PDB file of C-alpha atoms and ligand atoms in Angstrom:
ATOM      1  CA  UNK A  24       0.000   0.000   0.000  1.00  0.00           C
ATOM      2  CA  UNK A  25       1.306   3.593  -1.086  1.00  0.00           C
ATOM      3  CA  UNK A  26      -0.103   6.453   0.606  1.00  0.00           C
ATOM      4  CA  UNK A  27       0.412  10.347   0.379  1.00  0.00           C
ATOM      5  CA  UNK A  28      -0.179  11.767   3.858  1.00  0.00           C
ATOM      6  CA  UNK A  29      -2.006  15.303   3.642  1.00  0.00           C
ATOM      7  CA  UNK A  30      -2.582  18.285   5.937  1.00  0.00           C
ATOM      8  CA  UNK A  31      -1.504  21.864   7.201  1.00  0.00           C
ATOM      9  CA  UNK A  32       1.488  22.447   8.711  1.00  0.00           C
ATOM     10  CA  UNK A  33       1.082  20.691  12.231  1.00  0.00           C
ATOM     11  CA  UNK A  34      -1.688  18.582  11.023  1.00  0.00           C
ATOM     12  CA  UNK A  35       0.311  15.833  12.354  1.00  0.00           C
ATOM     13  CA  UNK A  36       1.684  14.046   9.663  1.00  0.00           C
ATOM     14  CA  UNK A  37       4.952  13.003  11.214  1.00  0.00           C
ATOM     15  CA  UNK A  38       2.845  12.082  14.241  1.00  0.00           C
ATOM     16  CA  UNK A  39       0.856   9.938  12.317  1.00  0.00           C
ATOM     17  CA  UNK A  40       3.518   8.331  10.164  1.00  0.00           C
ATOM     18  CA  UNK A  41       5.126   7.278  13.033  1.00  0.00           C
ATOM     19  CA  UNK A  42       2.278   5.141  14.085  1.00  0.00           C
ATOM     20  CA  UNK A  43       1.282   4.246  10.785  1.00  0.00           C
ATOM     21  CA  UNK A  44       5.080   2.905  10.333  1.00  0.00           C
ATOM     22  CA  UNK A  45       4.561   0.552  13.197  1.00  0.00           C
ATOM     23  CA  UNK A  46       1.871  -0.652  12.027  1.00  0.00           C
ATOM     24  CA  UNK A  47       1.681  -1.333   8.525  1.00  0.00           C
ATOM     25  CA  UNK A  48       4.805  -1.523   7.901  1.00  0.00           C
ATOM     26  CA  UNK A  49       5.412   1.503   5.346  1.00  0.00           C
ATOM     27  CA  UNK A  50       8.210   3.640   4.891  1.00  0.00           C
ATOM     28  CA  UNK A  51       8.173   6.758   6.077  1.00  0.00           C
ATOM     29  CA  UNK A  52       9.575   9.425   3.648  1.00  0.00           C
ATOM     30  CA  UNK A  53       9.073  12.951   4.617  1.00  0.00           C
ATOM     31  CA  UNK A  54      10.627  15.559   2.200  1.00  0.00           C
ATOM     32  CA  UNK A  55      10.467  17.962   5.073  1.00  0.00           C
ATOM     33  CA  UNK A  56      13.038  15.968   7.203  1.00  0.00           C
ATOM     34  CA  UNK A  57      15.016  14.869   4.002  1.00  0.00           C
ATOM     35  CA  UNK A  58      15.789  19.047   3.855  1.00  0.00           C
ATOM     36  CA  UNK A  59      16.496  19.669   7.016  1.00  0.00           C
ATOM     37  CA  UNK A  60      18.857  16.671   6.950  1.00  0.00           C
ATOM     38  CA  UNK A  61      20.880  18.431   3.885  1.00  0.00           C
ATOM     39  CA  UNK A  62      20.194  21.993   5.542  1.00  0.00           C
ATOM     40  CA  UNK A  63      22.297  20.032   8.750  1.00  0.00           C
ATOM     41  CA  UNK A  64      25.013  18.309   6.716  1.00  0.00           C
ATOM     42  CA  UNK A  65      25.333  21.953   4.569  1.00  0.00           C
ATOM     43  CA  UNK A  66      25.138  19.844   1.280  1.00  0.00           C
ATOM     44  CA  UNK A  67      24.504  21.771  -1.994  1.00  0.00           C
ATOM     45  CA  UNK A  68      20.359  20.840  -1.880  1.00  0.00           C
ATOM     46  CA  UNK A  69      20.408  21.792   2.078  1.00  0.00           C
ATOM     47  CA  UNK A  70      21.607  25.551   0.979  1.00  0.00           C
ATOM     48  CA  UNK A  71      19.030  25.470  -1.994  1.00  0.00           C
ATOM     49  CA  UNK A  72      16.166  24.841   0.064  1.00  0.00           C
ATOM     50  CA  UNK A  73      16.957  27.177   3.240  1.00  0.00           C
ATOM     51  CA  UNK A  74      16.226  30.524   2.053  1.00  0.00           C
ATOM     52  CA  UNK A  75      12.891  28.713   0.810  1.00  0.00           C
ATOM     53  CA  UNK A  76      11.638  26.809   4.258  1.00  0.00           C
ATOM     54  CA  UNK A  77      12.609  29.742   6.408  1.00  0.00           C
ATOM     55  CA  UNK A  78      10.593  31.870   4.371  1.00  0.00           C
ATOM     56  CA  UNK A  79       7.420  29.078   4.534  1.00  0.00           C
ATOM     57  CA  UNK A  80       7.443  29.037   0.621  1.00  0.00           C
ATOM     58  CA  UNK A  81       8.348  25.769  -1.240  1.00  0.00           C
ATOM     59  CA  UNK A  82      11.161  24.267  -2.396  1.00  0.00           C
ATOM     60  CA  UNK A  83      11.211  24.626  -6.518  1.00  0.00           C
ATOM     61  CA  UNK A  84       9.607  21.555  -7.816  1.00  0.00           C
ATOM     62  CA  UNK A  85      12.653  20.098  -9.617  1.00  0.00           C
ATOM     63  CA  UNK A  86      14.646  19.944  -6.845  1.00  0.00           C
ATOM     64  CA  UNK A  87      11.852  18.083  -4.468  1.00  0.00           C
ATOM     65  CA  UNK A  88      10.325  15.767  -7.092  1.00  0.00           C
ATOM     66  CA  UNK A  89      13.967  14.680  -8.019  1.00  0.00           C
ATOM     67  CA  UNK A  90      14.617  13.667  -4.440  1.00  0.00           C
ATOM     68  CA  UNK A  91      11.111  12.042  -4.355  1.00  0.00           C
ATOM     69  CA  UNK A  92      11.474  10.213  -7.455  1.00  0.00           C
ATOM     70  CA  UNK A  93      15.090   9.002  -6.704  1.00  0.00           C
ATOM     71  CA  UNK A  94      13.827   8.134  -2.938  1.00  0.00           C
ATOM     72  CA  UNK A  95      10.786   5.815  -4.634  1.00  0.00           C
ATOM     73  CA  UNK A  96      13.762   3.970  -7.178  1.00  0.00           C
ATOM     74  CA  UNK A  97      15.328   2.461  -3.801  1.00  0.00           C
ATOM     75  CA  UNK A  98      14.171  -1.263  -2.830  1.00  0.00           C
ATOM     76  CA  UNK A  99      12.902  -0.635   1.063  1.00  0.00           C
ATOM     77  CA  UNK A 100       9.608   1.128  -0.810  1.00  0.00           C
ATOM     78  CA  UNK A 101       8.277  -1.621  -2.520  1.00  0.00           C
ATOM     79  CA  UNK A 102       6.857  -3.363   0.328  1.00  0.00           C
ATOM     80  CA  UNK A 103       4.546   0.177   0.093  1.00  0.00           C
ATOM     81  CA  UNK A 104       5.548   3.954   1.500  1.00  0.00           C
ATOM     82  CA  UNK A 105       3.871   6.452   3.045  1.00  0.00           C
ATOM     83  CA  UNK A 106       4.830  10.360   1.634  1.00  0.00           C
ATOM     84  CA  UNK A 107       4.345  13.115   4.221  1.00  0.00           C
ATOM     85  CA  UNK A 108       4.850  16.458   2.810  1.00  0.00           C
ATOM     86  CA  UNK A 109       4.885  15.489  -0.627  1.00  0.00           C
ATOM     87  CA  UNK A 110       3.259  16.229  -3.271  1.00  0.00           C
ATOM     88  CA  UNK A 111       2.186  19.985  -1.956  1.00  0.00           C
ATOM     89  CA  UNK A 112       0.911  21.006  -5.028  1.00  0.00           C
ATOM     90  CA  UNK A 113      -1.178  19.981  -8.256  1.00  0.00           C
ATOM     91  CA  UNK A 114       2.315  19.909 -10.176  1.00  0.00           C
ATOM     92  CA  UNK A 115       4.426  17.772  -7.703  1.00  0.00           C
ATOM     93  CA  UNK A 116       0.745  14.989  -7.954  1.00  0.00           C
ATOM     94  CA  UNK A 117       0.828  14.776 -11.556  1.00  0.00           C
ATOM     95  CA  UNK A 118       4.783  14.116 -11.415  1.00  0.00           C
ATOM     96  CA  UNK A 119       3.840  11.791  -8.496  1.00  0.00           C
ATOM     97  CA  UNK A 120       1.553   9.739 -10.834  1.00  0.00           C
ATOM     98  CA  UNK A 121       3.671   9.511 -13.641  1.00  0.00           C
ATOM     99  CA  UNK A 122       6.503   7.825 -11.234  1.00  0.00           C
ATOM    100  CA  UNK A 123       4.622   6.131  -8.785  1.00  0.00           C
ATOM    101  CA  UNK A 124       1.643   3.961  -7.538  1.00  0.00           C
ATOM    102  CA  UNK A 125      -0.300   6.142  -5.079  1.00  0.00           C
ATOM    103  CA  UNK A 126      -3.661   3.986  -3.449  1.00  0.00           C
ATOM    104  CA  UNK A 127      -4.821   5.977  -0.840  1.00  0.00           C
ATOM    105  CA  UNK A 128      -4.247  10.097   0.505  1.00  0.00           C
ATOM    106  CA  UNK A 129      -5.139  10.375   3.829  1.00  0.00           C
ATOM    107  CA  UNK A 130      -6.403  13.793   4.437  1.00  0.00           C
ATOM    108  CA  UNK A 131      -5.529  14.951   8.265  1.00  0.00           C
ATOM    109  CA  UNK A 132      -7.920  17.692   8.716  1.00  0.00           C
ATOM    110  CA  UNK A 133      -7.285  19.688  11.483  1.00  0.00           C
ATOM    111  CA  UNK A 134      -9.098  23.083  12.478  1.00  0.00           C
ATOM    112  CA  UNK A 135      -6.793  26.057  11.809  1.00  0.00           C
ATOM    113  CA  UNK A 136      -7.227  27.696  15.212  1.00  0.00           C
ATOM    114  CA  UNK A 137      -5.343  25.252  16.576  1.00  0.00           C
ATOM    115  CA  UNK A 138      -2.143  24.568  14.492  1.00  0.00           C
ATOM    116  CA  UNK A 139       0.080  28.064  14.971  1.00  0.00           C
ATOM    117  CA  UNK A 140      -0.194  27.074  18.726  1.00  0.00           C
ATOM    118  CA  UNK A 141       0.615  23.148  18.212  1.00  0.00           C
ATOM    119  CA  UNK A 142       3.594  23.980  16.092  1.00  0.00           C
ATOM    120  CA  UNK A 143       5.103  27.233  17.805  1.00  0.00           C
ATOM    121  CA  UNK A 144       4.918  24.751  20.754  1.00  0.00           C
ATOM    122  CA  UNK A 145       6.406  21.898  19.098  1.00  0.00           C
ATOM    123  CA  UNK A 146      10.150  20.162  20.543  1.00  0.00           C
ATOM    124  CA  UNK A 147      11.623  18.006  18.731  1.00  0.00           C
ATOM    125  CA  UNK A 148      14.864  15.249  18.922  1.00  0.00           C
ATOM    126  CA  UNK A 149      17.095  14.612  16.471  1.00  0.00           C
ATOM    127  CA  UNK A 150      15.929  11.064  16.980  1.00  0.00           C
ATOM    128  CA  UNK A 151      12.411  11.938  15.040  1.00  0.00           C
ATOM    129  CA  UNK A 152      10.311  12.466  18.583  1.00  0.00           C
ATOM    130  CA  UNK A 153       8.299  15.262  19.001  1.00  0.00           C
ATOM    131  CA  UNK A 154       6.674  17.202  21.969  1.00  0.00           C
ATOM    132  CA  UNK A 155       4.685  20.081  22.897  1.00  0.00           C
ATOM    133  CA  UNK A 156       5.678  21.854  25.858  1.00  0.00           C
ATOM    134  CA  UNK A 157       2.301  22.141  27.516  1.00  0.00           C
ATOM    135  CA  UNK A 158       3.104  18.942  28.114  1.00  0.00           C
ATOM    136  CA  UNK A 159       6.881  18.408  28.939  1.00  0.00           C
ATOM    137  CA  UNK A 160       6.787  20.066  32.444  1.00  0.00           C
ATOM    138  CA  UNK A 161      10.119  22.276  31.715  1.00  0.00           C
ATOM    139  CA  UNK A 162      11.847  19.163  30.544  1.00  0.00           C
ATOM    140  CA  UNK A 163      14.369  19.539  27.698  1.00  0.00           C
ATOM    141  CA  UNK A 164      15.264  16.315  27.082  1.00  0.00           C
ATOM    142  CA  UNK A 165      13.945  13.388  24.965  1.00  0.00           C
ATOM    143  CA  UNK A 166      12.253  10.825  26.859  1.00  0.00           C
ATOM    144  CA  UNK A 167      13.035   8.014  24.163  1.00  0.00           C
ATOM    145  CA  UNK A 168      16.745   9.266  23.745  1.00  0.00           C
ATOM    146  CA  UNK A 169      17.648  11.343  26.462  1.00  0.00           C
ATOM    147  CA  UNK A 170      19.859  13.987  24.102  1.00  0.00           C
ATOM    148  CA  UNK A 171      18.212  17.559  23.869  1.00  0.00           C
ATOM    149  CA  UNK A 172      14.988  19.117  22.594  1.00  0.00           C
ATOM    150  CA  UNK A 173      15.589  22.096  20.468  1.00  0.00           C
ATOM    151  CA  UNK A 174      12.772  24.515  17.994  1.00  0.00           C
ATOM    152  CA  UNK A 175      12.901  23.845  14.318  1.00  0.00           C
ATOM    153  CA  UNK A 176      13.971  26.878  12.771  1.00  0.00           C
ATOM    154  CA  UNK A 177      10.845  27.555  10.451  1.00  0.00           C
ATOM    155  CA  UNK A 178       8.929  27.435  13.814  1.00  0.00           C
ATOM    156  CA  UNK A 179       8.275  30.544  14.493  1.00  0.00           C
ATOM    157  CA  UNK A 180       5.074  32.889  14.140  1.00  0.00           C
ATOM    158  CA  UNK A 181       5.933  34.470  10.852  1.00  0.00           C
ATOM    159  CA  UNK A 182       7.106  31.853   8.933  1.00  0.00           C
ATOM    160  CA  UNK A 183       4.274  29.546  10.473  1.00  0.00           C
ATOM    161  CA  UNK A 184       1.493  32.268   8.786  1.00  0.00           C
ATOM    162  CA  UNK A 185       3.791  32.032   5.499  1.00  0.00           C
ATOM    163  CA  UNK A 186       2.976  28.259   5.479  1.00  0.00           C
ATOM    164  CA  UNK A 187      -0.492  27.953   6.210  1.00  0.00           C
ATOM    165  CA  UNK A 188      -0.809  30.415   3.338  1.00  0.00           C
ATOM    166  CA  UNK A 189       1.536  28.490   1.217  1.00  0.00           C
ATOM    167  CA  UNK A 190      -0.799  25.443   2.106  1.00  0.00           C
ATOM    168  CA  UNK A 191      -4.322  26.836   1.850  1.00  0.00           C
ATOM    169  CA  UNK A 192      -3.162  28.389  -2.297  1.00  0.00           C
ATOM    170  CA  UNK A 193      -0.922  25.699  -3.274  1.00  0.00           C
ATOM    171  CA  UNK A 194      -1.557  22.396  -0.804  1.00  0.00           C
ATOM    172  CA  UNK A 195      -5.341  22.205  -0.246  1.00  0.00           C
ATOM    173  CA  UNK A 196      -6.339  21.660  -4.181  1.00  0.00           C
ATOM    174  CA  UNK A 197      -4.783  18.499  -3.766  1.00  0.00           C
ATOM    175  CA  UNK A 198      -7.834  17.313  -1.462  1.00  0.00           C
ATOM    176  CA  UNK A 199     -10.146  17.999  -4.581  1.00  0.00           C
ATOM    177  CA  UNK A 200      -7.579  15.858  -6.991  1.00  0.00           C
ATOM    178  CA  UNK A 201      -7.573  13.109  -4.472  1.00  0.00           C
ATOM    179  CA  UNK A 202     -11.053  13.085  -4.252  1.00  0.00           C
ATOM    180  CA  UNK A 203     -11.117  13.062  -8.024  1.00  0.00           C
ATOM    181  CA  UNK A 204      -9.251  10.114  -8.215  1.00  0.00           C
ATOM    182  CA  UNK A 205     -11.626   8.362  -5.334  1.00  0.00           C
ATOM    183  CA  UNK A 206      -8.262   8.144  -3.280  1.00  0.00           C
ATOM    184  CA  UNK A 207      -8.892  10.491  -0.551  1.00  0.00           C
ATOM    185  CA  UNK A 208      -9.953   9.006   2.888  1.00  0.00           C
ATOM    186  CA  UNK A 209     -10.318  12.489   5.341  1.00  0.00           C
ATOM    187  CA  UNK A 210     -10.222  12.765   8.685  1.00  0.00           C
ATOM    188  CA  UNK A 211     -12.196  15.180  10.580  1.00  0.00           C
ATOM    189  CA  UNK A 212      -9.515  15.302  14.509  1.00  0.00           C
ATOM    190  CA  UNK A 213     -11.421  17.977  15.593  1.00  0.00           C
ATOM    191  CA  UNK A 214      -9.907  17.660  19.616  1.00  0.00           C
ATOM    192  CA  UNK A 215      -8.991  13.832  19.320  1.00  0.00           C
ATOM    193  CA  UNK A 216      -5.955  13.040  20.630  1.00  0.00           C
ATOM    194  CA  UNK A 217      -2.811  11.522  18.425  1.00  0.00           C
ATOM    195  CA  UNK A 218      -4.016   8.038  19.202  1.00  0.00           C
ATOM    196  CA  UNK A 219      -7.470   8.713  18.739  1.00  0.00           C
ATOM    197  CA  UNK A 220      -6.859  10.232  15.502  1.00  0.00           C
ATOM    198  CA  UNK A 221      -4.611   6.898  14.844  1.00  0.00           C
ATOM    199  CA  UNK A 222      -7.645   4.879  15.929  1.00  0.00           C
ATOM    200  CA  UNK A 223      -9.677   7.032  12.647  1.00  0.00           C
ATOM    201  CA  UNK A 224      -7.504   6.507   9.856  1.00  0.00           C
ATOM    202  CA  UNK A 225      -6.709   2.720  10.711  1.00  0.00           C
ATOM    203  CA  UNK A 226     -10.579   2.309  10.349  1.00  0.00           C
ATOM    204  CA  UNK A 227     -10.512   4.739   6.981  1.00  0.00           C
ATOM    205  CA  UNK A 228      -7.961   2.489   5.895  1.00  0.00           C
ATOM    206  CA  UNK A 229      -8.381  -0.751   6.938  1.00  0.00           C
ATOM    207  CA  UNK A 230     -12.348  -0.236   5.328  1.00  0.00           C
ATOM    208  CA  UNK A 231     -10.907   1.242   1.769  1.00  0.00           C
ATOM    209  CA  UNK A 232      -9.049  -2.033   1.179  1.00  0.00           C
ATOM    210  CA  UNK A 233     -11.347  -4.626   2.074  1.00  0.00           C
TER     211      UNK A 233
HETATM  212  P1  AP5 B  17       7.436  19.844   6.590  1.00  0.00           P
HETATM  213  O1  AP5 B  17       8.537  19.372   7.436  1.00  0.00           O
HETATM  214  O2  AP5 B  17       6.657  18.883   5.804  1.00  0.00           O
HETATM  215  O3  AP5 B  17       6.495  20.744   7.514  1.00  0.00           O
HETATM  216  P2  AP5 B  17       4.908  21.031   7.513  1.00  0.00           P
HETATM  217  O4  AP5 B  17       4.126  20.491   6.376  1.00  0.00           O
HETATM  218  O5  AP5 B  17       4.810  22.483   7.742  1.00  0.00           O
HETATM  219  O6  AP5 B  17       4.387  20.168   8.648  1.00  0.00           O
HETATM  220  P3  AP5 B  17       4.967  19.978  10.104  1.00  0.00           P
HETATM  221  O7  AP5 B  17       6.099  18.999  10.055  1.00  0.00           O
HETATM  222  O8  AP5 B  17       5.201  21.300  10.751  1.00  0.00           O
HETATM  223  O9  AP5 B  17       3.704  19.366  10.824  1.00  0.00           O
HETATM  224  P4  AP5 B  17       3.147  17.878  10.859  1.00  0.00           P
HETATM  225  O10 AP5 B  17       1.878  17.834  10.075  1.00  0.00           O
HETATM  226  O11 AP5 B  17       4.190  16.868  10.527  1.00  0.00           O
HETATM  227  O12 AP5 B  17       2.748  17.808  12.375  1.00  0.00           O
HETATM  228  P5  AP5 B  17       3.441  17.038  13.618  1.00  0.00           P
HETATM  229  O13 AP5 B  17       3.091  15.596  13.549  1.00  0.00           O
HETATM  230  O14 AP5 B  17       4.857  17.402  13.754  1.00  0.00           O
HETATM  231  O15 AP5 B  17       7.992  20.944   5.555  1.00  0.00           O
HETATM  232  C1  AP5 B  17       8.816  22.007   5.987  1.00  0.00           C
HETATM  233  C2  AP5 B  17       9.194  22.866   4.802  1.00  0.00           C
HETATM  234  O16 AP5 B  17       9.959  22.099   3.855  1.00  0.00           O
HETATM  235  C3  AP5 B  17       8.036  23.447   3.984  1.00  0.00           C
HETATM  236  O17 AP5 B  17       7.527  24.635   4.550  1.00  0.00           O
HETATM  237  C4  AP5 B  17       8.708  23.679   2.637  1.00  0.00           C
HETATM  238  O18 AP5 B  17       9.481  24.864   2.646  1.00  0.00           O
HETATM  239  C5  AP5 B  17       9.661  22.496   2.527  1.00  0.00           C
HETATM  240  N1  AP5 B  17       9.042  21.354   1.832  1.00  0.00           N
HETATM  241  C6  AP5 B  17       8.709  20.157   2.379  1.00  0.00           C
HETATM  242  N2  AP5 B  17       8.128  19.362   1.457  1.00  0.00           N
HETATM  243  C7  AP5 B  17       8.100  20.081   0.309  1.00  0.00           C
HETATM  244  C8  AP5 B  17       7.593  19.811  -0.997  1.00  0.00           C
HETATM  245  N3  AP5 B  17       6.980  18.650  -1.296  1.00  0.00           N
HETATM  246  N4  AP5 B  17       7.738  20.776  -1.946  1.00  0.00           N
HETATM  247  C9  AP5 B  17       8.341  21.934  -1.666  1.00  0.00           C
HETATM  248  N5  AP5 B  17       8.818  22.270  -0.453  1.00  0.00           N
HETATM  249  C10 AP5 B  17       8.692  21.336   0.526  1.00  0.00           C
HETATM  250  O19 AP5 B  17       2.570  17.678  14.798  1.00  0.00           O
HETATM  251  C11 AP5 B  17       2.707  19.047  15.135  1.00  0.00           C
HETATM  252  C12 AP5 B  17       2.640  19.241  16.658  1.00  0.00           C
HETATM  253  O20 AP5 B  17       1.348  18.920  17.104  1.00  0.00           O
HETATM  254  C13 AP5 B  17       3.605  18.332  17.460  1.00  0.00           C
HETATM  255  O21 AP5 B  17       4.051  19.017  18.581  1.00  0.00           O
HETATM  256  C14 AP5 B  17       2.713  17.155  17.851  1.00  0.00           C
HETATM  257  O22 AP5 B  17       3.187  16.552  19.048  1.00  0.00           O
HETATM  258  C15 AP5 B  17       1.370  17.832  18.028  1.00  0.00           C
HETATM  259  N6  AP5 B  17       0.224  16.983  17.682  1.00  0.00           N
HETATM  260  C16 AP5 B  17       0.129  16.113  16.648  1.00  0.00           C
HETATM  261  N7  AP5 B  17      -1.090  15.525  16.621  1.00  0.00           N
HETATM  262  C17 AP5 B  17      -1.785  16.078  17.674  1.00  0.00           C
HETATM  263  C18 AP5 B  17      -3.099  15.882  18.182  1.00  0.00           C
HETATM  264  N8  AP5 B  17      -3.965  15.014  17.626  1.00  0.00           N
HETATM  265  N9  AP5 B  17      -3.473  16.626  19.256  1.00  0.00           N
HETATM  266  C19 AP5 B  17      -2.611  17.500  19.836  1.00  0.00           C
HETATM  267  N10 AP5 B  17      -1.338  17.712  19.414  1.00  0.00           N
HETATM  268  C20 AP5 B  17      -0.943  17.002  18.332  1.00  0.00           C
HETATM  269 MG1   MG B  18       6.186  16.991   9.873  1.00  0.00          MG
END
């Protein structure tokens, strides 16, 4: 099973893919992390993208759906993937299409009033956790790795409005091609929690593939 994993920024994609990895087995592959992994190791794509994700615009398309398409040649996908962050816009789904198998987009729908606060709260590990710090009680540490929390860089107020504006022109369309294609399986989290919201797309998907 290939899915594409949609939603605003702090939807909670990551936080989903992590489940869903344990579960079903998928690999994760979120272009997101794959930049700030070359912004980290200062390789030529890292300094490309930069300027772009602090300013909450995107990356050009040639430079993401190369990674993508590269990413989907290895063997570890074939047993199915999961893309989070990718494709963000009606260009990146038709390149999508013509290099990959995509059966399902999970739409993570998530009320906007909520997200600025969920993601200029957000901690995260270099290990992949992540945290709010309503609930970390003035810890700065990583409870599954012990080494320390720090703020993503395009986690701030301004850049976080320059996203959800990137996402509501250039993202959201996707939901209607999805739909188009009879793909999309959305999920309305309202206040659920990260496991209840688990709990909804396991039943979304587990019911689209009988
Ligand atoms: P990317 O890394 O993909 O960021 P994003 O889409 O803005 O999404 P986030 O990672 O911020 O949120 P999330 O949905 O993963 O939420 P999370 O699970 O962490 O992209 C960053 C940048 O890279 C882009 O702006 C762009 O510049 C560039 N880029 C990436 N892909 C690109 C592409 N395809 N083309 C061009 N450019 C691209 O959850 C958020 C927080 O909420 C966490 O603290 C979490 O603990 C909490 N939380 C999660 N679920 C719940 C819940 N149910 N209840 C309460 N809290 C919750
Ligand atoms: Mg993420």
């Amino acid at each position: 099973m290939n899915i594409v994993l949609l939603g605003a920024p702090g939807a909670g994609k990551g936080t989903q893919a992590a489940f869903l990895e344990g579960k079903y087995g998928l690999v994760h592959i979120s272009t997101g992390d794959i930049f700030r992994a070359n912004i980290k190791g200062g390789t030529p794509i890292g300094k490309v993208a930069k300027s772009y994700i602090d300013a909450g615009k995107l990356v050009p398309d040639e430079v993401t759906c190369e990674i993508v398409k590269n990413r989907l040649e290895e063997d570890d996908v074939k047993a199915g993937f999961m893309l989070d962050g990718f494709p963000r816009n009606l260009f990146q789904a038709q390149q999508l299409d013509e290099f990959a198998r995509v059966d399902a987009c999970v739409n993570i729908s998530v009320d906007t009033a909520l997200l600025m606060d969920r993601i200029c709260g957000r901690r995260v590990c270099s290990c992949g956790a992540s945290y709010h710090i309503s609930t970390l009680g003035g810890k700065t540490t990583c409870d599954k790795c012990g080494r320390p929390l720090y703020q993503r860089a395009d986690d701030n107020p301004e850049t976080v409005g320059a996203r959800l504006e990137t996402y509501n022109t250039q993202t959201a369309p996707l939901i209607d091609y999805y739909a188009a294609q009879g793909k999309l399986l959305t999920v309305e989290c309202g206040n659920a929690s990260p496991e209840e919201v688990f709990a909804m797309i396991c039943e979304k998907l587990d019911n689209f593939n009988k």
